[in-house]
Amino acid sequence: MEQLSLCDKQIEGIPVTDLFTAYYDARKNKRKTMNALSFEMNYESSLFQLHEEIINRKYVIKPSICFINFSPVQREIFAADFRDRIVHHLIFNYISHVFESLLINDCYSCRTGKGTHYGIKQIDHFIRSCSQNYKQECYILKLDIKGYFMGINKELLYNKVQQSLLDKKEKLTFDLPLVLYLIKRTIFNDPTKNCVIKGKKSDWNDLPKTKSLFHASENCGLPIGNLTSQLFGNVYLNEFDHWVKKDLHIKHYGRYVDDFVLIHPSKEYLKLCIPAIHP
């Protein structure tokens, strides 16, 4: 059989070249894993096969590998199959720029040029600004969302993502229905089904139920670690971020995933914000 090349392939819906780009993105820092090496042995034919499945809407997500990571803290990880990681990067490459224009500046996770270091610098800047360079008192309220990823409602999340993309559809340069199909498959996939568990059962002993997908409510929860989970985690709280800044009038506010800080010159006002945030 004659080997296929990009020039021989009829492109439909999603260009094969975009899938190749997603593949190269996915294999960065992952080339030594057995999963990635296995895919790489016949990556061209595998990518064409994946492309066929996507455009024909027959894409099937493979089982994840589940284990407990103890560093830096105990966390339950569902590692997606390398093939599915490619799809995650494909989705991210298509839609991340859309949400960049919607997110507040001080949402620090999974964004180019932003992260923990940027967040630390911003909080330092906020403290200096709020305290008039340490000449006045200012107070910091630090909160986090208990079991954030496990509590994400999939229906609500998908509706948020879908509506945001539909609002921008006139400016999009990709096949929106097909990308929404992939997003829906990814969000509503239950990685606890048919997963391969590595490690000992006792690894889960000290893990709170709020931090495990095995104990998540029906139709809730995203696997920690997936690129799409990180992006969708930002989207899910985007309205909350804008509400804190606009309705609570918190000028100095920043969030990293499920941890966020409010900085204000009034301690009493920050105390009033707590029941408003968690009524």
PDB file of C-alpha atoms in Angstrom:
ATOM      1  CA  MET A   1       0.000   0.000   0.000  1.00  0.00           C
ATOM      2  CA  GLU A   2       1.319   3.413  -0.952  1.00  0.00           C
ATOM      3  CA  GLN A   3       2.127   5.659   2.018  1.00  0.00           C
ATOM      4  CA  LEU A   4      -0.136   8.672   2.430  1.00  0.00           C
ATOM      5  CA  SER A   5       1.258  12.173   2.530  1.00  0.00           C
ATOM      6  CA  LEU A   6      -0.366  15.441   3.449  1.00  0.00           C
ATOM      7  CA  CYS A   7      -0.732  16.314  -0.222  1.00  0.00           C
ATOM      8  CA  ASP A   8      -2.634  13.097  -0.930  1.00  0.00           C
ATOM      9  CA  LYS A   9      -5.167  13.589   1.865  1.00  0.00           C
ATOM     10  CA  GLN A  10      -8.496  15.299   1.331  1.00  0.00           C
ATOM     11  CA  ILE A  11      -8.913  17.788   4.178  1.00  0.00           C
ATOM     12  CA  GLU A  12     -12.380  18.131   5.638  1.00  0.00           C
ATOM     13  CA  GLY A  13     -13.648  19.925   8.747  1.00  0.00           C
ATOM     14  CA  ILE A  14     -10.345  19.959  10.586  1.00  0.00           C
ATOM     15  CA  PRO A  15      -7.150  20.147   8.508  1.00  0.00           C
ATOM     16  CA  VAL A  16      -4.753  17.270   9.062  1.00  0.00           C
ATOM     17  CA  THR A  17      -1.987  19.843   9.497  1.00  0.00           C
ATOM     18  CA  ASP A  18      -3.750  21.150  12.627  1.00  0.00           C
ATOM     19  CA  LEU A  19      -3.749  17.626  14.032  1.00  0.00           C
ATOM     20  CA  PHE A  20      -0.027  17.315  13.315  1.00  0.00           C
ATOM     21  CA  THR A  21       0.580  20.614  15.127  1.00  0.00           C
ATOM     22  CA  ALA A  22      -1.400  19.333  18.103  1.00  0.00           C
ATOM     23  CA  TYR A  23       0.664  16.134  18.034  1.00  0.00           C
ATOM     24  CA  TYR A  24       3.956  18.040  18.171  1.00  0.00           C
ATOM     25  CA  ASP A  25       2.583  20.143  21.047  1.00  0.00           C
ATOM     26  CA  ALA A  26       1.441  17.055  22.943  1.00  0.00           C
ATOM     27  CA  ARG A  27       4.742  15.238  22.694  1.00  0.00           C
ATOM     28  CA  LYS A  28       6.789  18.062  24.210  1.00  0.00           C
ATOM     29  CA  ASN A  29       8.234  16.725  27.472  1.00  0.00           C
ATOM     30  CA  LYS A  30       6.288  13.477  26.911  1.00  0.00           C
ATOM     31  CA  ARG A  31       8.490  11.683  24.372  1.00  0.00           C
ATOM     32  CA  LYS A  32       9.976   9.295  26.937  1.00  0.00           C
ATOM     33  CA  THR A  33       6.647   7.907  28.127  1.00  0.00           C
ATOM     34  CA  MET A  34       5.687   4.459  26.834  1.00  0.00           C
ATOM     35  CA  ASN A  35       2.339   5.778  25.684  1.00  0.00           C
ATOM     36  CA  ALA A  36       3.944   8.501  23.562  1.00  0.00           C
ATOM     37  CA  LEU A  37       6.663   6.209  22.202  1.00  0.00           C
ATOM     38  CA  SER A  38       4.097   3.641  21.141  1.00  0.00           C
ATOM     39  CA  PHE A  39       2.123   6.275  19.237  1.00  0.00           C
ATOM     40  CA  GLU A  40       5.257   7.757  17.691  1.00  0.00           C
ATOM     41  CA  MET A  41       6.246   4.478  16.028  1.00  0.00           C
ATOM     42  CA  ASN A  42       3.487   4.946  13.437  1.00  0.00           C
ATOM     43  CA  TYR A  43       2.428   8.502  14.171  1.00  0.00           C
ATOM     44  CA  GLU A  44       1.558   9.528  10.582  1.00  0.00           C
ATOM     45  CA  SER A  45      -0.881   6.685   9.938  1.00  0.00           C
ATOM     46  CA  SER A  46      -2.211   7.040  13.505  1.00  0.00           C
ATOM     47  CA  LEU A  47      -2.887  10.749  12.994  1.00  0.00           C
ATOM     48  CA  PHE A  48      -4.677  10.117   9.709  1.00  0.00           C
ATOM     49  CA  GLN A  49      -6.778   7.468  11.429  1.00  0.00           C
ATOM     50  CA  LEU A  50      -7.586   9.885  14.252  1.00  0.00           C
ATOM     51  CA  HIS A  51      -8.479  12.525  11.667  1.00  0.00           C
ATOM     52  CA  GLU A  52     -10.917  10.138   9.988  1.00  0.00           C
ATOM     53  CA  GLU A  53     -12.573   9.375  13.299  1.00  0.00           C
ATOM     54  CA  ILE A  54     -12.952  13.052  14.128  1.00  0.00           C
ATOM     55  CA  ILE A  55     -14.419  14.241  10.829  1.00  0.00           C
ATOM     56  CA  ASN A  56     -16.810  11.258  10.793  1.00  0.00           C
ATOM     57  CA  ARG A  57     -17.720  11.925  14.435  1.00  0.00           C
ATOM     58  CA  LYS A  58     -16.600   8.472  15.508  1.00  0.00           C
ATOM     59  CA  TYR A  59     -13.894   9.602  17.916  1.00  0.00           C
ATOM     60  CA  VAL A  60     -13.666   7.271  20.912  1.00  0.00           C
ATOM     61  CA  ILE A  61     -11.740   8.252  24.043  1.00  0.00           C
ATOM     62  CA  LYS A  62      -9.384   5.573  25.328  1.00  0.00           C
ATOM     63  CA  PRO A  63      -9.091   4.503  28.997  1.00  0.00           C
ATOM     64  CA  SER A  64      -7.020   6.698  31.302  1.00  0.00           C
ATOM     65  CA  ILE A  65      -4.353   5.609  33.767  1.00  0.00           C
ATOM     66  CA  CYS A  66      -5.290   6.522  37.337  1.00  0.00           C
ATOM     67  CA  PHE A  67      -2.800   6.912  40.163  1.00  0.00           C
ATOM     68  CA  ILE A  68      -2.024   8.995  43.226  1.00  0.00           C
ATOM     69  CA  ASN A  69       0.725  11.606  42.996  1.00  0.00           C
ATOM     70  CA  PHE A  70       2.188  12.512  46.389  1.00  0.00           C
ATOM     71  CA  SER A  71       4.359  15.433  45.271  1.00  0.00           C
ATOM     72  CA  PRO A  72       3.982  18.243  46.203  1.00  0.00           C
ATOM     73  CA  VAL A  73       0.642  17.192  47.746  1.00  0.00           C
ATOM     74  CA  GLN A  74      -1.502  14.083  47.500  1.00  0.00           C
ATOM     75  CA  ARG A  75      -3.582  14.284  44.329  1.00  0.00           C
ATOM     76  CA  GLU A  76      -5.563  11.869  42.222  1.00  0.00           C
ATOM     77  CA  ILE A  77      -4.376  11.893  38.613  1.00  0.00           C
ATOM     78  CA  PHE A  78      -6.106  10.511  35.550  1.00  0.00           C
ATOM     79  CA  ALA A  79      -3.501  10.440  32.798  1.00  0.00           C
ATOM     80  CA  ALA A  80      -5.212  10.507  29.420  1.00  0.00           C
ATOM     81  CA  ASP A  81      -4.005   8.269  26.609  1.00  0.00           C
ATOM     82  CA  PHE A  82      -1.453  10.094  24.438  1.00  0.00           C
ATOM     83  CA  ARG A  83      -3.871   9.964  21.508  1.00  0.00           C
ATOM     84  CA  ASP A  84      -6.458  11.840  23.553  1.00  0.00           C
ATOM     85  CA  ARG A  85      -3.838  14.344  24.700  1.00  0.00           C
ATOM     86  CA  ILE A  86      -3.419  15.266  21.046  1.00  0.00           C
ATOM     87  CA  VAL A  87      -7.137  16.041  20.863  1.00  0.00           C
ATOM     88  CA  HIS A  88      -6.831  18.122  24.046  1.00  0.00           C
ATOM     89  CA  HIS A  89      -4.109  20.215  22.396  1.00  0.00           C
ATOM     90  CA  LEU A  90      -6.168  20.474  19.220  1.00  0.00           C
ATOM     91  CA  ILE A  91      -9.107  21.880  21.193  1.00  0.00           C
ATOM     92  CA  PHE A  92      -6.820  24.205  23.151  1.00  0.00           C
ATOM     93  CA  ASN A  93      -5.129  25.525  20.003  1.00  0.00           C
ATOM     94  CA  TYR A  94      -8.512  26.355  18.491  1.00  0.00           C
ATOM     95  CA  ILE A  95     -10.341  27.976  21.384  1.00  0.00           C
ATOM     96  CA  SER A  96      -7.825  29.299  23.932  1.00  0.00           C
ATOM     97  CA  HIS A  97      -7.444  32.643  22.135  1.00  0.00           C
ATOM     98  CA  VAL A  98     -11.219  33.142  22.276  1.00  0.00           C
ATOM     99  CA  PHE A  99     -11.220  32.907  26.067  1.00  0.00           C
ATOM    100  CA  GLU A 100      -8.071  35.015  26.405  1.00  0.00           C
ATOM    101  CA  SER A 101     -10.199  37.987  25.393  1.00  0.00           C
ATOM    102  CA  LEU A 102     -12.827  37.125  28.012  1.00  0.00           C
ATOM    103  CA  LEU A 103     -10.718  36.289  31.080  1.00  0.00           C
ATOM    104  CA  ILE A 104      -9.558  38.917  33.526  1.00  0.00           C
ATOM    105  CA  ASN A 105      -5.860  39.750  33.478  1.00  0.00           C
ATOM    106  CA  ASP A 106      -5.278  38.276  36.926  1.00  0.00           C
ATOM    107  CA  CYS A 107      -6.378  34.732  36.233  1.00  0.00           C
ATOM    108  CA  TYR A 108      -2.984  33.065  36.352  1.00  0.00           C
ATOM    109  CA  SER A 109      -3.345  29.400  35.371  1.00  0.00           C
ATOM    110  CA  CYS A 110      -2.727  27.837  31.944  1.00  0.00           C
ATOM    111  CA  ARG A 111      -2.068  31.104  30.098  1.00  0.00           C
ATOM    112  CA  THR A 112       0.957  32.136  28.063  1.00  0.00           C
ATOM    113  CA  GLY A 113       3.183  34.501  30.019  1.00  0.00           C
ATOM    114  CA  LYS A 114       1.168  33.987  33.185  1.00  0.00           C
ATOM    115  CA  GLY A 115       1.572  31.503  35.979  1.00  0.00           C
ATOM    116  CA  THR A 116       2.766  31.288  39.555  1.00  0.00           C
ATOM    117  CA  HIS A 117       5.689  33.691  39.084  1.00  0.00           C
ATOM    118  CA  TYR A 118       3.519  36.266  37.342  1.00  0.00           C
ATOM    119  CA  GLY A 119       0.847  35.832  39.999  1.00  0.00           C
ATOM    120  CA  ILE A 120       3.337  36.396  42.838  1.00  0.00           C
ATOM    121  CA  LYS A 121       4.587  39.582  41.182  1.00  0.00           C
ATOM    122  CA  GLN A 122       1.030  40.808  40.700  1.00  0.00           C
ATOM    123  CA  ILE A 123       0.049  40.165  44.331  1.00  0.00           C
ATOM    124  CA  ASP A 124       3.175  42.022  45.462  1.00  0.00           C
ATOM    125  CA  HIS A 125       2.168  44.896  43.161  1.00  0.00           C
ATOM    126  CA  PHE A 126      -1.387  44.851  44.559  1.00  0.00           C
ATOM    127  CA  ILE A 127      -0.131  45.032  48.148  1.00  0.00           C
ATOM    128  CA  ARG A 128       2.169  47.938  47.339  1.00  0.00           C
ATOM    129  CA  SER A 129      -0.587  49.756  45.471  1.00  0.00           C
ATOM    130  CA  CYS A 130      -3.298  49.175  48.086  1.00  0.00           C
ATOM    131  CA  SER A 131      -1.002  50.176  50.980  1.00  0.00           C
ATOM    132  CA  GLN A 132       0.387  53.202  49.175  1.00  0.00           C
ATOM    133  CA  ASN A 133       3.806  51.550  49.216  1.00  0.00           C
ATOM    134  CA  TYR A 134       3.401  50.298  52.793  1.00  0.00           C
ATOM    135  CA  LYS A 135       2.343  53.700  54.142  1.00  0.00           C
ATOM    136  CA  GLN A 136      -1.222  52.626  54.876  1.00  0.00           C
ATOM    137  CA  GLU A 137      -2.834  49.486  56.174  1.00  0.00           C
ATOM    138  CA  CYS A 138      -4.224  46.940  53.765  1.00  0.00           C
ATOM    139  CA  TYR A 139      -5.661  43.472  54.323  1.00  0.00           C
ATOM    140  CA  ILE A 140      -5.563  40.224  52.370  1.00  0.00           C
ATOM    141  CA  LEU A 141      -8.413  37.729  52.230  1.00  0.00           C
ATOM    142  CA  LYS A 142      -7.271  34.358  50.882  1.00  0.00           C
ATOM    143  CA  LEU A 143      -9.892  31.761  50.006  1.00  0.00           C
ATOM    144  CA  ASP A 144     -10.061  28.528  48.073  1.00  0.00           C
ATOM    145  CA  ILE A 145     -12.819  26.372  46.612  1.00  0.00           C
ATOM    146  CA  LYS A 146     -13.124  22.998  48.282  1.00  0.00           C
ATOM    147  CA  GLY A 147     -12.961  20.096  45.827  1.00  0.00           C
ATOM    148  CA  TYR A 148     -13.067  22.493  42.880  1.00  0.00           C
ATOM    149  CA  PHE A 149     -12.374  20.180  39.945  1.00  0.00           C
ATOM    150  CA  MET A 150     -14.519  17.387  41.406  1.00  0.00           C
ATOM    151  CA  GLY A 151     -17.447  19.781  41.855  1.00  0.00           C
ATOM    152  CA  ILE A 152     -17.535  21.265  38.348  1.00  0.00           C
ATOM    153  CA  ASN A 153     -20.963  20.662  36.813  1.00  0.00           C
ATOM    154  CA  LYS A 154     -20.410  19.351  33.297  1.00  0.00           C
ATOM    155  CA  GLU A 155     -23.701  20.609  31.854  1.00  0.00           C
ATOM    156  CA  LEU A 156     -23.094  24.101  33.208  1.00  0.00           C
ATOM    157  CA  LEU A 157     -19.493  24.071  31.978  1.00  0.00           C
ATOM    158  CA  TYR A 158     -20.375  22.917  28.482  1.00  0.00           C
ATOM    159  CA  ASN A 159     -23.117  25.546  28.194  1.00  0.00           C
ATOM    160  CA  LYS A 160     -20.653  28.263  29.235  1.00  0.00           C
ATOM    161  CA  VAL A 161     -18.058  27.109  26.692  1.00  0.00           C
ATOM    162  CA  GLN A 162     -20.617  26.640  23.926  1.00  0.00           C
ATOM    163  CA  GLN A 163     -22.259  30.038  24.451  1.00  0.00           C
ATOM    164  CA  SER A 164     -18.932  31.860  24.565  1.00  0.00           C
ATOM    165  CA  LEU A 165     -17.904  30.295  21.262  1.00  0.00           C
ATOM    166  CA  LEU A 166     -21.294  30.916  19.643  1.00  0.00           C
ATOM    167  CA  ASP A 167     -21.073  34.580  20.646  1.00  0.00           C
ATOM    168  CA  LYS A 168     -17.805  34.783  18.697  1.00  0.00           C
ATOM    169  CA  LYS A 169     -18.766  32.499  15.808  1.00  0.00           C
ATOM    170  CA  GLU A 170     -18.548  35.217  13.155  1.00  0.00           C
ATOM    171  CA  LYS A 171     -14.857  35.670  13.925  1.00  0.00           C
ATOM    172  CA  LEU A 172     -13.908  31.998  14.273  1.00  0.00           C
ATOM    173  CA  THR A 173     -11.724  30.395  11.619  1.00  0.00           C
ATOM    174  CA  PHE A 174     -12.393  26.759  12.480  1.00  0.00           C
ATOM    175  CA  ASP A 175     -15.261  24.295  12.079  1.00  0.00           C
ATOM    176  CA  LEU A 176     -17.261  25.228  15.199  1.00  0.00           C
ATOM    177  CA  PRO A 177     -19.769  22.321  15.170  1.00  0.00           C
ATOM    178  CA  LEU A 178     -16.950  19.794  14.858  1.00  0.00           C
ATOM    179  CA  VAL A 179     -14.867  21.423  17.591  1.00  0.00           C
ATOM    180  CA  LEU A 180     -17.937  21.574  19.845  1.00  0.00           C
ATOM    181  CA  TYR A 181     -18.384  17.860  19.188  1.00  0.00           C
ATOM    182  CA  LEU A 182     -14.848  17.222  20.459  1.00  0.00           C
ATOM    183  CA  ILE A 183     -15.361  19.528  23.435  1.00  0.00           C
ATOM    184  CA  LYS A 184     -18.576  17.745  24.386  1.00  0.00           C
ATOM    185  CA  ARG A 185     -16.940  14.330  24.100  1.00  0.00           C
ATOM    186  CA  THR A 186     -14.072  15.519  26.290  1.00  0.00           C
ATOM    187  CA  ILE A 187     -16.149  17.232  28.973  1.00  0.00           C
ATOM    188  CA  PHE A 188     -18.714  14.452  29.359  1.00  0.00           C
ATOM    189  CA  ASN A 189     -16.198  11.623  29.284  1.00  0.00           C
ATOM    190  CA  ASP A 190     -16.077   9.749  32.599  1.00  0.00           C
ATOM    191  CA  PRO A 191     -12.441   8.721  33.105  1.00  0.00           C
ATOM    192  CA  THR A 192     -13.372   6.493  36.072  1.00  0.00           C
ATOM    193  CA  LYS A 193     -14.939   4.049  33.615  1.00  0.00           C
ATOM    194  CA  ASN A 194     -12.540   1.363  32.374  1.00  0.00           C
ATOM    195  CA  CYS A 195      -9.516   3.207  33.751  1.00  0.00           C
ATOM    196  CA  VAL A 196      -6.270   1.389  34.530  1.00  0.00           C
ATOM    197  CA  ILE A 197      -5.389   1.878  38.187  1.00  0.00           C
ATOM    198  CA  LYS A 198      -1.700   1.930  39.085  1.00  0.00           C
ATOM    199  CA  GLY A 199      -0.375   1.826  42.595  1.00  0.00           C
ATOM    200  CA  LYS A 200      -1.830   0.401  45.801  1.00  0.00           C
ATOM    201  CA  LYS A 201      -5.400   0.746  47.015  1.00  0.00           C
ATOM    202  CA  SER A 202      -3.945   2.224  50.211  1.00  0.00           C
ATOM    203  CA  ASP A 203      -2.626   5.200  48.185  1.00  0.00           C
ATOM    204  CA  TRP A 204      -6.179   6.591  48.351  1.00  0.00           C
ATOM    205  CA  ASN A 205      -6.531   6.126  52.138  1.00  0.00           C
ATOM    206  CA  ASP A 206      -5.788   9.708  53.174  1.00  0.00           C
ATOM    207  CA  LEU A 207      -7.302  11.386  50.112  1.00  0.00           C
ATOM    208  CA  PRO A 208     -10.513  13.315  50.981  1.00  0.00           C
ATOM    209  CA  LYS A 209     -13.554  12.246  48.961  1.00  0.00           C
ATOM    210  CA  THR A 210     -13.882  15.808  47.692  1.00  0.00           C
ATOM    211  CA  LYS A 211     -10.592  15.300  45.851  1.00  0.00           C
ATOM    212  CA  SER A 212     -11.508  12.079  44.049  1.00  0.00           C
ATOM    213  CA  LEU A 213     -13.520  11.616  40.865  1.00  0.00           C
ATOM    214  CA  PHE A 214     -14.628   8.231  42.176  1.00  0.00           C
ATOM    215  CA  HIS A 215     -16.759  10.101  44.727  1.00  0.00           C
ATOM    216  CA  ALA A 216     -17.891  13.007  42.527  1.00  0.00           C
ATOM    217  CA  SER A 217     -21.591  13.715  42.145  1.00  0.00           C
ATOM    218  CA  GLU A 218     -23.315  12.519  38.998  1.00  0.00           C
ATOM    219  CA  ASN A 219     -22.366  14.532  35.921  1.00  0.00           C
ATOM    220  CA  CYS A 220     -19.700  16.430  37.861  1.00  0.00           C
ATOM    221  CA  GLY A 221     -15.928  16.520  37.916  1.00  0.00           C
ATOM    222  CA  LEU A 222     -12.980  16.987  35.568  1.00  0.00           C
ATOM    223  CA  PRO A 223      -9.697  15.050  35.712  1.00  0.00           C
ATOM    224  CA  ILE A 224      -6.826  17.053  37.175  1.00  0.00           C
ATOM    225  CA  GLY A 225      -3.880  17.347  34.820  1.00  0.00           C
ATOM    226  CA  ASN A 226      -5.591  17.424  31.435  1.00  0.00           C
ATOM    227  CA  LEU A 227      -4.823  20.560  29.442  1.00  0.00           C
ATOM    228  CA  THR A 228      -8.505  20.998  28.678  1.00  0.00           C
ATOM    229  CA  SER A 229      -9.386  20.724  32.384  1.00  0.00           C
ATOM    230  CA  GLN A 230      -7.068  23.618  33.155  1.00  0.00           C
ATOM    231  CA  LEU A 231      -8.584  25.782  30.427  1.00  0.00           C
ATOM    232  CA  PHE A 232     -12.159  24.842  31.318  1.00  0.00           C
ATOM    233  CA  GLY A 233     -11.390  25.517  34.982  1.00  0.00           C
ATOM    234  CA  ASN A 234     -10.658  29.120  34.039  1.00  0.00           C
ATOM    235  CA  VAL A 235     -13.808  29.397  31.932  1.00  0.00           C
ATOM    236  CA  TYR A 236     -16.008  27.965  34.688  1.00  0.00           C
ATOM    237  CA  LEU A 237     -15.032  30.726  37.157  1.00  0.00           C
ATOM    238  CA  ASN A 238     -14.754  33.568  34.648  1.00  0.00           C
ATOM    239  CA  GLU A 239     -18.113  35.096  35.561  1.00  0.00           C
ATOM    240  CA  PHE A 240     -17.182  34.830  39.240  1.00  0.00           C
ATOM    241  CA  ASP A 241     -13.917  36.702  38.611  1.00  0.00           C
ATOM    242  CA  HIS A 242     -15.746  39.558  36.882  1.00  0.00           C
ATOM    243  CA  TRP A 243     -18.376  39.608  39.650  1.00  0.00           C
ATOM    244  CA  VAL A 244     -15.745  39.976  42.377  1.00  0.00           C
ATOM    245  CA  LYS A 245     -14.112  42.892  40.584  1.00  0.00           C
ATOM    246  CA  LYS A 246     -17.279  44.643  39.430  1.00  0.00           C
ATOM    247  CA  ASP A 247     -19.988  43.884  41.998  1.00  0.00           C
ATOM    248  CA  LEU A 248     -17.799  43.537  45.085  1.00  0.00           C
ATOM    249  CA  HIS A 249     -15.630  46.436  43.867  1.00  0.00           C
ATOM    250  CA  ILE A 250     -12.391  44.582  44.543  1.00  0.00           C
ATOM    251  CA  LYS A 251      -9.752  46.295  42.450  1.00  0.00           C
ATOM    252  CA  HIS A 252      -6.911  44.095  43.678  1.00  0.00           C
ATOM    253  CA  TYR A 253      -7.932  40.518  42.997  1.00  0.00           C
ATOM    254  CA  GLY A 254      -6.153  37.488  41.580  1.00  0.00           C
ATOM    255  CA  ARG A 255      -6.936  33.799  41.126  1.00  0.00           C
ATOM    256  CA  TYR A 256      -4.857  30.706  40.435  1.00  0.00           C
ATOM    257  CA  VAL A 257      -7.185  27.768  39.674  1.00  0.00           C
ATOM    258  CA  ASP A 258      -9.188  27.383  42.934  1.00  0.00           C
ATOM    259  CA  ASP A 259      -7.127  29.722  45.128  1.00  0.00           C
ATOM    260  CA  PHE A 260      -7.874  33.437  45.096  1.00  0.00           C
ATOM    261  CA  VAL A 261      -7.012  36.571  47.045  1.00  0.00           C
ATOM    262  CA  LEU A 262      -8.826  39.844  47.646  1.00  0.00           C
ATOM    263  CA  ILE A 263      -6.799  42.833  48.835  1.00  0.00           C
ATOM    264  CA  HIS A 264      -8.519  45.887  50.301  1.00  0.00           C
ATOM    265  CA  PRO A 265      -7.739  48.722  52.755  1.00  0.00           C
ATOM    266  CA  SER A 266     -10.737  47.764  54.917  1.00  0.00           C
ATOM    267  CA  LYS A 267     -10.627  44.609  57.016  1.00  0.00           C
ATOM    268  CA  GLU A 268     -14.325  44.928  57.808  1.00  0.00           C
ATOM    269  CA  TYR A 269     -15.250  45.135  54.139  1.00  0.00           C
ATOM    270  CA  LEU A 270     -13.341  41.946  53.372  1.00  0.00           C
ATOM    271  CA  LYS A 271     -15.206  40.226  56.207  1.00  0.00           C
ATOM    272  CA  LEU A 272     -18.475  41.252  54.541  1.00  0.00           C
ATOM    273  CA  CYS A 273     -17.267  39.741  51.274  1.00  0.00           C
ATOM    274  CA  ILE A 274     -17.028  36.251  52.764  1.00  0.00           C
ATOM    275  CA  PRO A 275     -20.791  35.569  53.093  1.00  0.00           C
ATOM    276  CA  ALA A 276     -21.355  37.242  49.712  1.00  0.00           C
ATOM    277  CA  ILE A 277     -18.909  34.845  48.083  1.00  0.00           C
ATOM    278  CA  HIS A 278     -20.194  31.836  50.020  1.00  0.00           C
ATOM    279  CA  PRO A 279     -23.825  32.604  50.957  1.00  0.00           C
TER     280      PRO A 279
END
